[in-house]
Coordinates of C-alpha atoms in Angstrom, one line a residue:
M1 CA 86.7 -16.1 -58.1
S2 CA 89.5 -14.9 -60.3
S3 CA 87.8 -11.6 -61.0
T4 CA 86.2 -8.6 -59.6
L5 CA 84.8 -7.8 -63.1
R6 CA 83.2 -11.5 -63.3
R7 CA 81.6 -11.1 -60.0
R8 CA 80.0 -8.1 -61.2
F9 CA 78.6 -10.1 -64.1
I10 CA 77.6 -13.5 -62.2
A11 CA 76.1 -11.9 -59.4
P12 CA 72.6 -10.6 -61.2
A13 CA 73.0 -13.8 -63.1
A14 CA 73.2 -16.2 -60.2
A15 CA 70.0 -14.4 -58.7
I16 CA 68.0 -14.0 -61.9
G17 CA 68.6 -17.9 -63.3
A18 CA 67.1 -17.2 -66.2
L19 CA 69.9 -15.1 -67.7
S20 CA 72.2 -17.9 -67.1
L21 CA 72.1 -19.1 -70.7
V22 CA 72.6 -15.5 -71.9
L23 CA 75.4 -15.3 -69.5
A24 CA 77.3 -18.2 -70.7
G25 CA 76.6 -17.5 -74.5
C26 CA 79.0 -15.1 -76.7
A27 CA 78.4 -11.8 -77.7
A28 CA 80.1 -10.7 -80.9
A29 CA 79.4 -7.1 -82.3
E30 CA 80.6 -5.2 -85.0
T31 CA 80.0 -1.6 -84.3
D32 CA 78.6 1.1 -86.8
P33 CA 81.3 3.5 -87.7
G34 CA 78.2 5.7 -88.9
A35 CA 77.0 5.6 -85.3
G36 CA 79.3 8.4 -84.4
G37 CA 78.6 10.4 -87.1
D38 CA 77.7 13.7 -85.4
A39 CA 81.1 13.3 -83.4
D40 CA 83.0 16.4 -82.9
C41 CA 86.3 14.8 -84.1
A42 CA 88.6 17.5 -82.4
A43 CA 89.3 14.8 -79.6
Y44 CA 90.1 12.1 -81.8
E45 CA 92.8 13.5 -84.4
A46 CA 95.5 12.4 -82.5
Y47 CA 94.8 8.7 -83.1
G48 CA 94.8 9.4 -87.0
T49 CA 92.7 7.6 -89.7
F50 CA 92.5 4.1 -90.8
E51 CA 89.8 3.8 -93.5
G52 CA 89.0 0.4 -94.0
E53 CA 90.9 -1.1 -91.0
S54 CA 89.3 -3.3 -88.2
V55 CA 90.6 -4.1 -84.9
E56 CA 89.3 -7.2 -82.9
L57 CA 88.8 -6.4 -79.1
Y58 CA 88.1 -9.7 -77.0
A59 CA 86.9 -9.7 -73.6
T60 CA 84.5 -11.3 -71.1
I61 CA 82.2 -8.3 -71.2
I62 CA 78.5 -9.6 -72.2
D63 CA 75.3 -8.2 -72.6
T64 CA 74.0 -5.2 -71.6
E65 CA 77.3 -4.2 -70.5
A66 CA 79.1 -5.5 -73.6
D67 CA 76.4 -3.2 -75.5
A68 CA 77.7 0.0 -73.4
L69 CA 80.9 -0.3 -74.2
V70 CA 80.5 -1.0 -77.6
E71 CA 78.4 2.5 -77.8
S72 CA 81.4 4.2 -76.2
M73 CA 83.6 3.4 -79.2
A74 CA 81.3 4.3 -81.8
D75 CA 82.8 8.4 -82.1
F76 CA 86.0 7.1 -82.1
E77 CA 85.2 4.7 -84.9
A78 CA 83.2 7.4 -87.1
C79 CA 86.6 9.8 -86.6
T80 CA 89.5 7.2 -87.1
G81 CA 87.6 5.1 -89.5
I82 CA 88.5 1.9 -87.5
T83 CA 85.6 -0.8 -87.5
V84 CA 86.0 -2.5 -83.9
E85 CA 85.1 -6.0 -83.9
Y86 CA 83.9 -6.7 -80.3
N87 CA 84.1 -10.0 -79.4
G88 CA 82.6 -10.9 -75.7
T89 CA 82.5 -14.4 -74.2
Q90 CA 82.8 -15.5 -70.6
E91 CA 85.2 -18.4 -71.7
A92 CA 87.7 -15.4 -73.0
E93 CA 89.8 -16.0 -70.0
T94 CA 90.5 -19.7 -70.7
Q95 CA 89.9 -19.4 -74.6
I96 CA 92.9 -16.8 -74.6
N97 CA 95.2 -19.5 -74.0
V98 CA 94.4 -21.5 -76.8
R99 CA 93.9 -18.8 -79.3
A100 CA 97.5 -17.6 -78.5
A101 CA 99.1 -20.8 -78.6
A102 CA 97.2 -21.5 -82.1
G103 CA 98.6 -18.0 -83.7
D104 CA 95.2 -16.7 -83.7
A105 CA 95.5 -14.2 -80.6
P106 CA 92.7 -10.9 -80.9
D107 CA 94.3 -7.4 -81.4
L108 CA 93.6 -6.3 -77.8
M109 CA 91.9 -8.3 -75.0
I110 CA 90.4 -6.6 -71.9
I111 CA 91.7 -8.9 -69.3
P112 CA 90.1 -8.9 -65.9
Q113 CA 92.8 -10.5 -64.1
P114 CA 96.2 -9.5 -63.4
G115 CA 97.5 -13.2 -63.1
L116 CA 96.4 -13.9 -66.1
L117 CA 97.9 -10.4 -67.8
Q118 CA 101.2 -11.2 -66.4
R119 CA 101.3 -15.0 -67.5
L120 CA 100.5 -13.9 -71.1
I121 CA 103.4 -11.6 -71.2
A122 CA 105.9 -14.2 -69.9
D123 CA 104.8 -16.5 -72.6
G124 CA 105.8 -13.5 -75.2
Y125 CA 102.4 -13.3 -76.6
V126 CA 101.5 -9.4 -75.3
V127 CA 103.4 -6.7 -76.8
A128 CA 104.6 -3.4 -74.8
A129 CA 102.2 -0.6 -74.7
P130 CA 103.1 2.3 -77.0
E131 CA 103.8 5.3 -75.7
A132 CA 100.4 7.3 -76.3
V133 CA 99.1 4.7 -73.9
E134 CA 101.7 4.8 -70.8
A135 CA 101.4 8.8 -71.4
N136 CA 97.9 8.5 -70.7
V137 CA 98.2 6.1 -67.5
D138 CA 101.2 8.7 -66.5
E139 CA 98.8 11.4 -66.8
F140 CA 95.3 9.8 -65.7
W141 CA 95.9 6.9 -63.1
S142 CA 98.1 6.6 -59.8
E143 CA 101.3 4.8 -59.7
S144 CA 100.0 1.8 -57.9
W145 CA 97.4 1.0 -61.1
K146 CA 100.1 1.5 -63.5
G147 CA 102.3 -1.0 -61.6
Y148 CA 99.8 -3.8 -62.2
G149 CA 100.1 -3.5 -65.8
T150 CA 104.0 -3.6 -65.6
V151 CA 106.1 -6.3 -65.8
D152 CA 110.1 -6.6 -65.1
G153 CA 109.9 -2.4 -65.7
E154 CA 108.2 -3.0 -68.8
F155 CA 104.6 -1.2 -69.2
Y156 CA 102.1 -3.4 -71.1
A157 CA 98.8 -2.5 -70.3
A158 CA 96.6 0.0 -69.1
P159 CA 93.6 -0.2 -66.4
L160 CA 90.1 0.2 -67.8
L161 CA 87.4 0.2 -65.4
A162 CA 87.2 -0.4 -61.6
S163 CA 85.6 -1.6 -58.6
V164 CA 85.9 -0.9 -54.8
K165 CA 85.5 -3.3 -52.1
G166 CA 85.5 -2.9 -48.4
Y167 CA 81.9 -1.1 -48.3
I168 CA 79.9 -1.8 -45.1
W169 CA 76.1 -1.4 -46.0
Y170 CA 73.4 -0.5 -43.8
S171 CA 69.9 1.0 -43.1
P172 CA 69.9 4.6 -43.0
A173 CA 66.9 4.9 -41.4
D174 CA 67.7 1.6 -38.7
F175 CA 71.0 3.8 -37.7
E176 CA 68.8 6.9 -37.3
E177 CA 65.9 5.1 -35.2
N178 CA 68.5 3.7 -32.7
G179 CA 70.9 6.2 -32.6
Y180 CA 73.9 5.0 -34.3
E181 CA 77.0 6.9 -35.9
I182 CA 78.8 6.1 -38.5
P183 CA 82.2 4.5 -37.0
T184 CA 85.5 6.5 -38.0
T185 CA 87.9 3.6 -36.5
Y186 CA 87.8 -0.2 -36.7
Q187 CA 87.5 -0.5 -33.0
G188 CA 84.5 1.8 -33.3
L189 CA 82.9 -0.8 -35.9
L190 CA 83.2 -3.4 -33.1
D191 CA 81.8 -1.0 -30.3
L192 CA 78.9 -0.4 -32.7
S193 CA 78.5 -4.1 -33.3
E194 CA 78.5 -4.7 -29.2
Q195 CA 76.0 -2.0 -29.2
M196 CA 74.0 -3.7 -31.8
T197 CA 73.8 -6.9 -29.3
E198 CA 71.2 -5.5 -27.0
R199 CA 68.8 -5.9 -30.0
N200 CA 69.6 -9.8 -30.3
D201 CA 66.2 -11.6 -30.4
G202 CA 65.2 -14.2 -32.6
P203 CA 67.0 -14.2 -35.9
Y204 CA 68.2 -10.8 -35.3
R205 CA 72.1 -10.1 -35.3
P206 CA 74.1 -6.9 -36.1
W207 CA 75.9 -8.7 -39.1
C208 CA 74.8 -11.0 -41.8
V209 CA 77.4 -12.8 -44.1
G210 CA 77.0 -15.1 -47.1
F211 CA 80.4 -16.9 -48.1
G212 CA 78.3 -19.1 -50.7
S213 CA 79.4 -19.0 -54.3
G214 CA 79.6 -22.6 -55.8
D215 CA 83.0 -23.4 -56.4
A216 CA 84.2 -20.3 -55.4
T217 CA 82.4 -20.2 -51.9
G218 CA 85.0 -18.5 -49.3
W219 CA 86.0 -15.2 -51.6
V220 CA 84.0 -12.9 -49.4
G221 CA 85.8 -13.8 -46.6
T222 CA 88.8 -13.3 -48.4
D223 CA 87.9 -9.8 -49.3
W224 CA 87.1 -9.1 -45.2
V225 CA 91.2 -10.1 -44.6
E226 CA 92.5 -7.8 -47.5
D227 CA 91.0 -5.1 -46.0
L228 CA 92.4 -5.7 -42.5
V229 CA 95.6 -6.5 -44.0
L230 CA 96.1 -2.9 -45.8
R231 CA 94.8 -1.2 -42.9
T232 CA 96.8 -2.9 -40.1
A233 CA 100.4 -3.7 -41.7
G234 CA 100.2 -1.3 -44.5
P235 CA 100.6 -1.4 -48.6
E236 CA 104.2 -2.4 -48.8
A237 CA 103.8 -5.5 -46.4
Y238 CA 100.4 -6.5 -48.3
D239 CA 102.3 -6.2 -51.7
Q240 CA 104.9 -8.9 -50.0
W241 CA 102.0 -10.9 -49.1
V242 CA 100.7 -11.0 -52.4
A243 CA 104.3 -12.0 -53.8
G244 CA 104.5 -14.9 -51.0
E245 CA 107.4 -12.8 -49.3
L246 CA 105.2 -12.7 -46.1
K247 CA 103.6 -15.8 -45.1
F248 CA 100.1 -15.9 -43.9
D249 CA 101.1 -17.2 -40.6
S250 CA 102.8 -14.3 -39.9
P251 CA 102.1 -11.5 -37.2
E252 CA 100.9 -9.0 -39.8
I253 CA 98.4 -11.6 -41.6
T254 CA 97.5 -13.5 -37.8
E255 CA 96.5 -10.0 -36.9
A256 CA 94.3 -9.2 -39.6
F257 CA 92.8 -12.8 -39.4
D258 CA 92.3 -12.0 -35.7
L259 CA 90.3 -8.8 -36.4
V260 CA 88.4 -9.8 -39.0
G261 CA 87.2 -13.1 -36.2
E262 CA 86.2 -10.8 -33.9
V263 CA 83.0 -10.3 -36.1
L264 CA 83.0 -13.5 -38.2
L265 CA 83.3 -15.9 -35.4
N266 CA 81.4 -14.3 -32.8
D267 CA 78.0 -15.9 -32.3
Q268 CA 76.4 -12.6 -30.6
F269 CA 77.7 -10.4 -34.0
V270 CA 76.5 -13.2 -36.8
N271 CA 74.4 -14.2 -39.0
G272 CA 71.1 -12.0 -38.8
G273 CA 68.5 -13.5 -40.4
F274 CA 70.2 -16.8 -41.1
G275 CA 71.6 -18.5 -37.8
G276 CA 74.7 -18.8 -36.4
V277 CA 78.5 -18.7 -37.5
Q278 CA 78.4 -22.0 -39.4
S279 CA 75.2 -20.5 -41.7
I280 CA 77.9 -18.1 -43.3
V281 CA 79.1 -20.9 -45.5
T282 CA 75.7 -21.9 -46.5
T283 CA 74.1 -18.5 -47.1
T284 CA 75.1 -17.4 -50.8
F285 CA 76.9 -14.2 -51.4
Q286 CA 74.0 -13.0 -53.4
D287 CA 71.5 -13.4 -50.4
G288 CA 74.2 -12.1 -47.7
G289 CA 72.9 -8.5 -47.0
L290 CA 69.3 -8.7 -47.9
S291 CA 68.5 -9.5 -44.1
I292 CA 69.1 -5.4 -43.7
L293 CA 65.9 -4.8 -45.7
D294 CA 63.9 -6.9 -43.1
G295 CA 65.5 -5.7 -40.2
T296 CA 67.2 -8.9 -38.9
C297 CA 70.7 -7.5 -39.3
S298 CA 72.2 -4.3 -39.3
L299 CA 75.6 -4.5 -41.4
H300 CA 76.7 -6.0 -44.4
H301 CA 80.3 -6.2 -45.9
Q302 CA 80.3 -6.2 -49.8
A303 CA 81.8 -4.1 -52.4
S304 CA 80.1 -1.6 -54.6
F305 CA 78.8 -4.4 -57.2
Y306 CA 76.3 -5.0 -54.4
E307 CA 74.4 -2.2 -55.0
A308 CA 72.7 -4.6 -57.9
Q309 CA 71.6 -6.9 -55.8
W310 CA 69.2 -5.4 -53.7
G311 CA 66.2 -5.4 -56.2
E312 CA 63.9 -3.1 -57.5
G313 CA 61.9 -0.7 -55.7
V314 CA 64.9 -0.1 -52.9
T315 CA 66.7 3.3 -52.9
V316 CA 70.8 3.2 -52.8
A317 CA 71.2 6.8 -51.6
P318 CA 72.6 8.6 -47.9
D319 CA 69.0 8.9 -47.4
G320 CA 67.3 5.9 -49.1
D321 CA 66.4 2.5 -47.7
V322 CA 70.2 1.1 -47.7
W323 CA 73.5 3.1 -48.1
A324 CA 77.1 1.9 -47.5
F325 CA 80.6 3.2 -45.8
I326 CA 84.0 2.2 -46.6
T327 CA 85.4 -0.2 -43.7
P328 CA 87.1 2.6 -41.4
P329 CA 90.6 3.2 -40.4
I330 CA 92.3 1.5 -37.7
A331 CA 93.1 4.9 -36.1
E332 CA 91.9 8.0 -36.8
G333 CA 94.0 10.2 -39.2
D334 CA 94.9 6.6 -40.8
P335 CA 95.1 7.5 -45.1
N336 CA 92.0 6.2 -46.7
A337 CA 93.1 3.0 -47.9
V338 CA 90.8 0.8 -50.3
T339 CA 90.8 -2.7 -52.1
G340 CA 89.4 -3.2 -55.5
G341 CA 89.7 -4.7 -59.1
G342 CA 89.4 -3.9 -62.6
E343 CA 90.6 -4.3 -65.9
F344 CA 93.4 -4.2 -68.1
V345 CA 93.9 -3.5 -72.0
A346 CA 96.4 -5.9 -73.6
A347 CA 97.9 -5.8 -77.0
F348 CA 98.9 -8.9 -79.0
N349 CA 100.6 -6.9 -82.1
D350 CA 101.8 -3.3 -83.0
N351 CA 99.7 -2.5 -85.6
E352 CA 99.1 1.1 -85.5
A353 CA 95.2 0.9 -85.6
T354 CA 95.7 -1.5 -82.9
A355 CA 97.8 0.8 -81.2
A356 CA 95.2 3.5 -81.7
L357 CA 92.1 1.8 -80.2
Q358 CA 94.4 1.0 -77.0
A359 CA 95.4 4.6 -76.8
Y360 CA 91.7 5.6 -76.9
L361 CA 90.6 3.2 -74.2
S362 CA 93.4 4.2 -71.7
S363 CA 92.2 7.7 -72.4
D364 CA 89.8 10.2 -70.3
T365 CA 87.8 10.5 -73.1
F366 CA 86.7 6.9 -73.3
A367 CA 86.4 6.8 -69.1
N368 CA 84.0 9.6 -69.5
E369 CA 82.2 8.2 -72.5
R370 CA 81.9 4.7 -70.9
V371 CA 80.9 5.6 -67.1
S372 CA 78.3 8.2 -68.4
R373 CA 76.6 5.1 -70.1
G374 CA 76.1 3.6 -66.6
G375 CA 76.6 0.7 -64.3
V376 CA 80.6 1.2 -64.3
I377 CA 83.1 3.4 -62.7
S378 CA 86.7 3.8 -63.5
A379 CA 89.8 5.4 -61.4
N380 CA 90.9 7.5 -64.3
K381 CA 91.5 10.7 -62.8
G382 CA 90.3 12.6 -65.9
L383 CA 86.9 11.1 -65.2
D384 CA 84.1 13.6 -64.2
P385 CA 82.4 11.7 -61.2
S386 CA 79.2 13.7 -62.0
L387 CA 78.5 11.2 -64.9
A388 CA 78.7 7.9 -62.7
G389 CA 75.0 6.3 -62.6
S390 CA 74.5 6.7 -58.7
D391 CA 75.1 8.5 -55.7
L392 CA 77.1 5.2 -54.8
A393 CA 79.0 4.9 -58.0
R394 CA 80.0 9.1 -57.7
Q395 CA 81.3 8.1 -54.5
S396 CA 83.5 5.3 -55.3
V397 CA 84.9 7.4 -58.2
E398 CA 85.5 10.2 -55.9
I399 CA 87.5 7.6 -53.6
L400 CA 89.5 6.1 -56.2
Q401 CA 90.4 9.5 -57.6
G402 CA 91.3 10.8 -54.1
D403 CA 95.0 11.8 -54.2
D404 CA 95.6 10.3 -50.7
T405 CA 93.7 7.1 -51.3
I406 CA 95.9 4.0 -50.8
F407 CA 94.6 1.4 -53.6
R408 CA 95.7 -2.5 -53.7
F409 CA 94.0 -4.8 -56.3
D410 CA 92.3 -7.5 -54.6
A411 CA 94.8 -10.0 -53.3
S412 CA 93.4 -12.8 -54.2
D413 CA 93.0 -12.0 -57.8
L414 CA 97.1 -11.4 -57.9
M415 CA 98.0 -14.4 -55.8
P416 CA 98.6 -17.8 -57.7
A417 CA 95.6 -19.5 -58.6
A418 CA 96.7 -22.5 -56.4
V419 CA 96.1 -20.0 -53.3
G420 CA 94.2 -16.9 -54.8
T421 CA 91.5 -19.0 -56.1
S422 CA 91.8 -22.3 -54.0
S423 CA 93.6 -22.8 -51.0
F424 CA 92.5 -19.0 -49.4
W425 CA 89.0 -19.7 -50.3
T426 CA 88.5 -23.0 -49.0
G427 CA 90.9 -21.8 -45.9
M428 CA 88.4 -19.1 -45.2
V429 CA 85.7 -21.9 -45.0
D430 CA 87.6 -24.1 -42.9
W431 CA 87.9 -21.1 -40.8
V432 CA 84.5 -19.8 -39.9
N433 CA 83.5 -24.0 -39.8
G434 CA 85.9 -24.0 -36.3
T435 CA 89.4 -24.9 -37.7
P436 CA 91.9 -23.1 -35.6
T437 CA 93.5 -19.8 -37.4
S438 CA 96.9 -21.1 -37.0
D439 CA 96.0 -24.6 -38.8
V440 CA 94.4 -22.5 -41.7
L441 CA 96.9 -20.2 -42.1
K442 CA 99.7 -22.8 -42.0
A443 CA 97.7 -25.1 -44.6
I444 CA 97.7 -21.9 -47.3
D445 CA 101.0 -21.4 -46.9
A446 CA 101.8 -24.8 -47.5
T447 CA 100.2 -24.3 -51.1
F448 CA 102.2 -21.3 -52.1
P449 CA 104.2 -21.8 -55.0
Q450 CA 108.1 -22.1 -54.3

């Protein structure tokens, strides 16, 4: 799947079929500048005043998330006089190509995929970010985040929101009852998994996994591999892999697959509540972790957005029904390394009102306004983590803001589509269905554009 943001929205939609029509629709909203009538405008003076002007903000964000986004711009509108014409549709990622080619590009777009951003820049549609946006990014975001909005040394687009991948979900009560400890290394995680096999009886296995995701089946496996590449080979090798300079059948990537395979290809470790290894492909990612709730598995690898999958009445907290820890490092003392996703705000013109809204969306003021309304997090270092809507969200913000955190964007979202949203996904399916690792890796390499 091409974007973490889209995963975050499709997940509940797939689980609640009745929402699918809503999610397929288009949400256009023109906010009411008067809604921020009580705003303290001191924080907005730097943006200037633009009475009577409007800016179109185009995005894939719809439904309640769009409402929260619009609300978070109300004070900006009231203080600057700009009317934000928000236009949200899940077709935005494809329609932007049509609109831009027809000379009908929006003023701004929230782009949930760095590959799409880079293509729009290469086609000459996106303008360089104004100084105020770059200054905000330099102050509030890490160098790696800025890099994803930069092409050939020119900075174009600031990050907006974010998600953290590589969480391992578990039941605190299960751990306490069985005397399990949170592992501090990846080998410790494998040792814990082996310890858990003492309970293998009937449907129980230590891990539960689901790759199923329609046309995108397999992306869950790519997240596993990306976590291990970053931890074993390091960020520089990760970047080379994304760029196609380090092949899939290199020793570095093969080692990552082998470590993932110690879990996913082990019939004694998977697939709790569902069956053997091959049930991974037929189990949807939405259902993949739910076996923790009935005790037929103990561990599930999935991103922070999985918090929304547990359902009503399930408490997500360190002392709740479920909680999560980040996939541990290879060795004690290794730097914190996480993968994740996010979006970027790109401008299609250099109008002053457009630049003002773009600057606001890159600021700490916006990050605090939006995150305080729930459902999302940001890697903006000016964000107060206490404003996040849950314990897991607060933990995720602190991870992203950590000075020693090594962050890398989801590799499959960065790779060319022929690989990142095609052969890498299908390769993971072939792999858990029995195709040898070397054959899978060579097949993926053969699809990488030259």
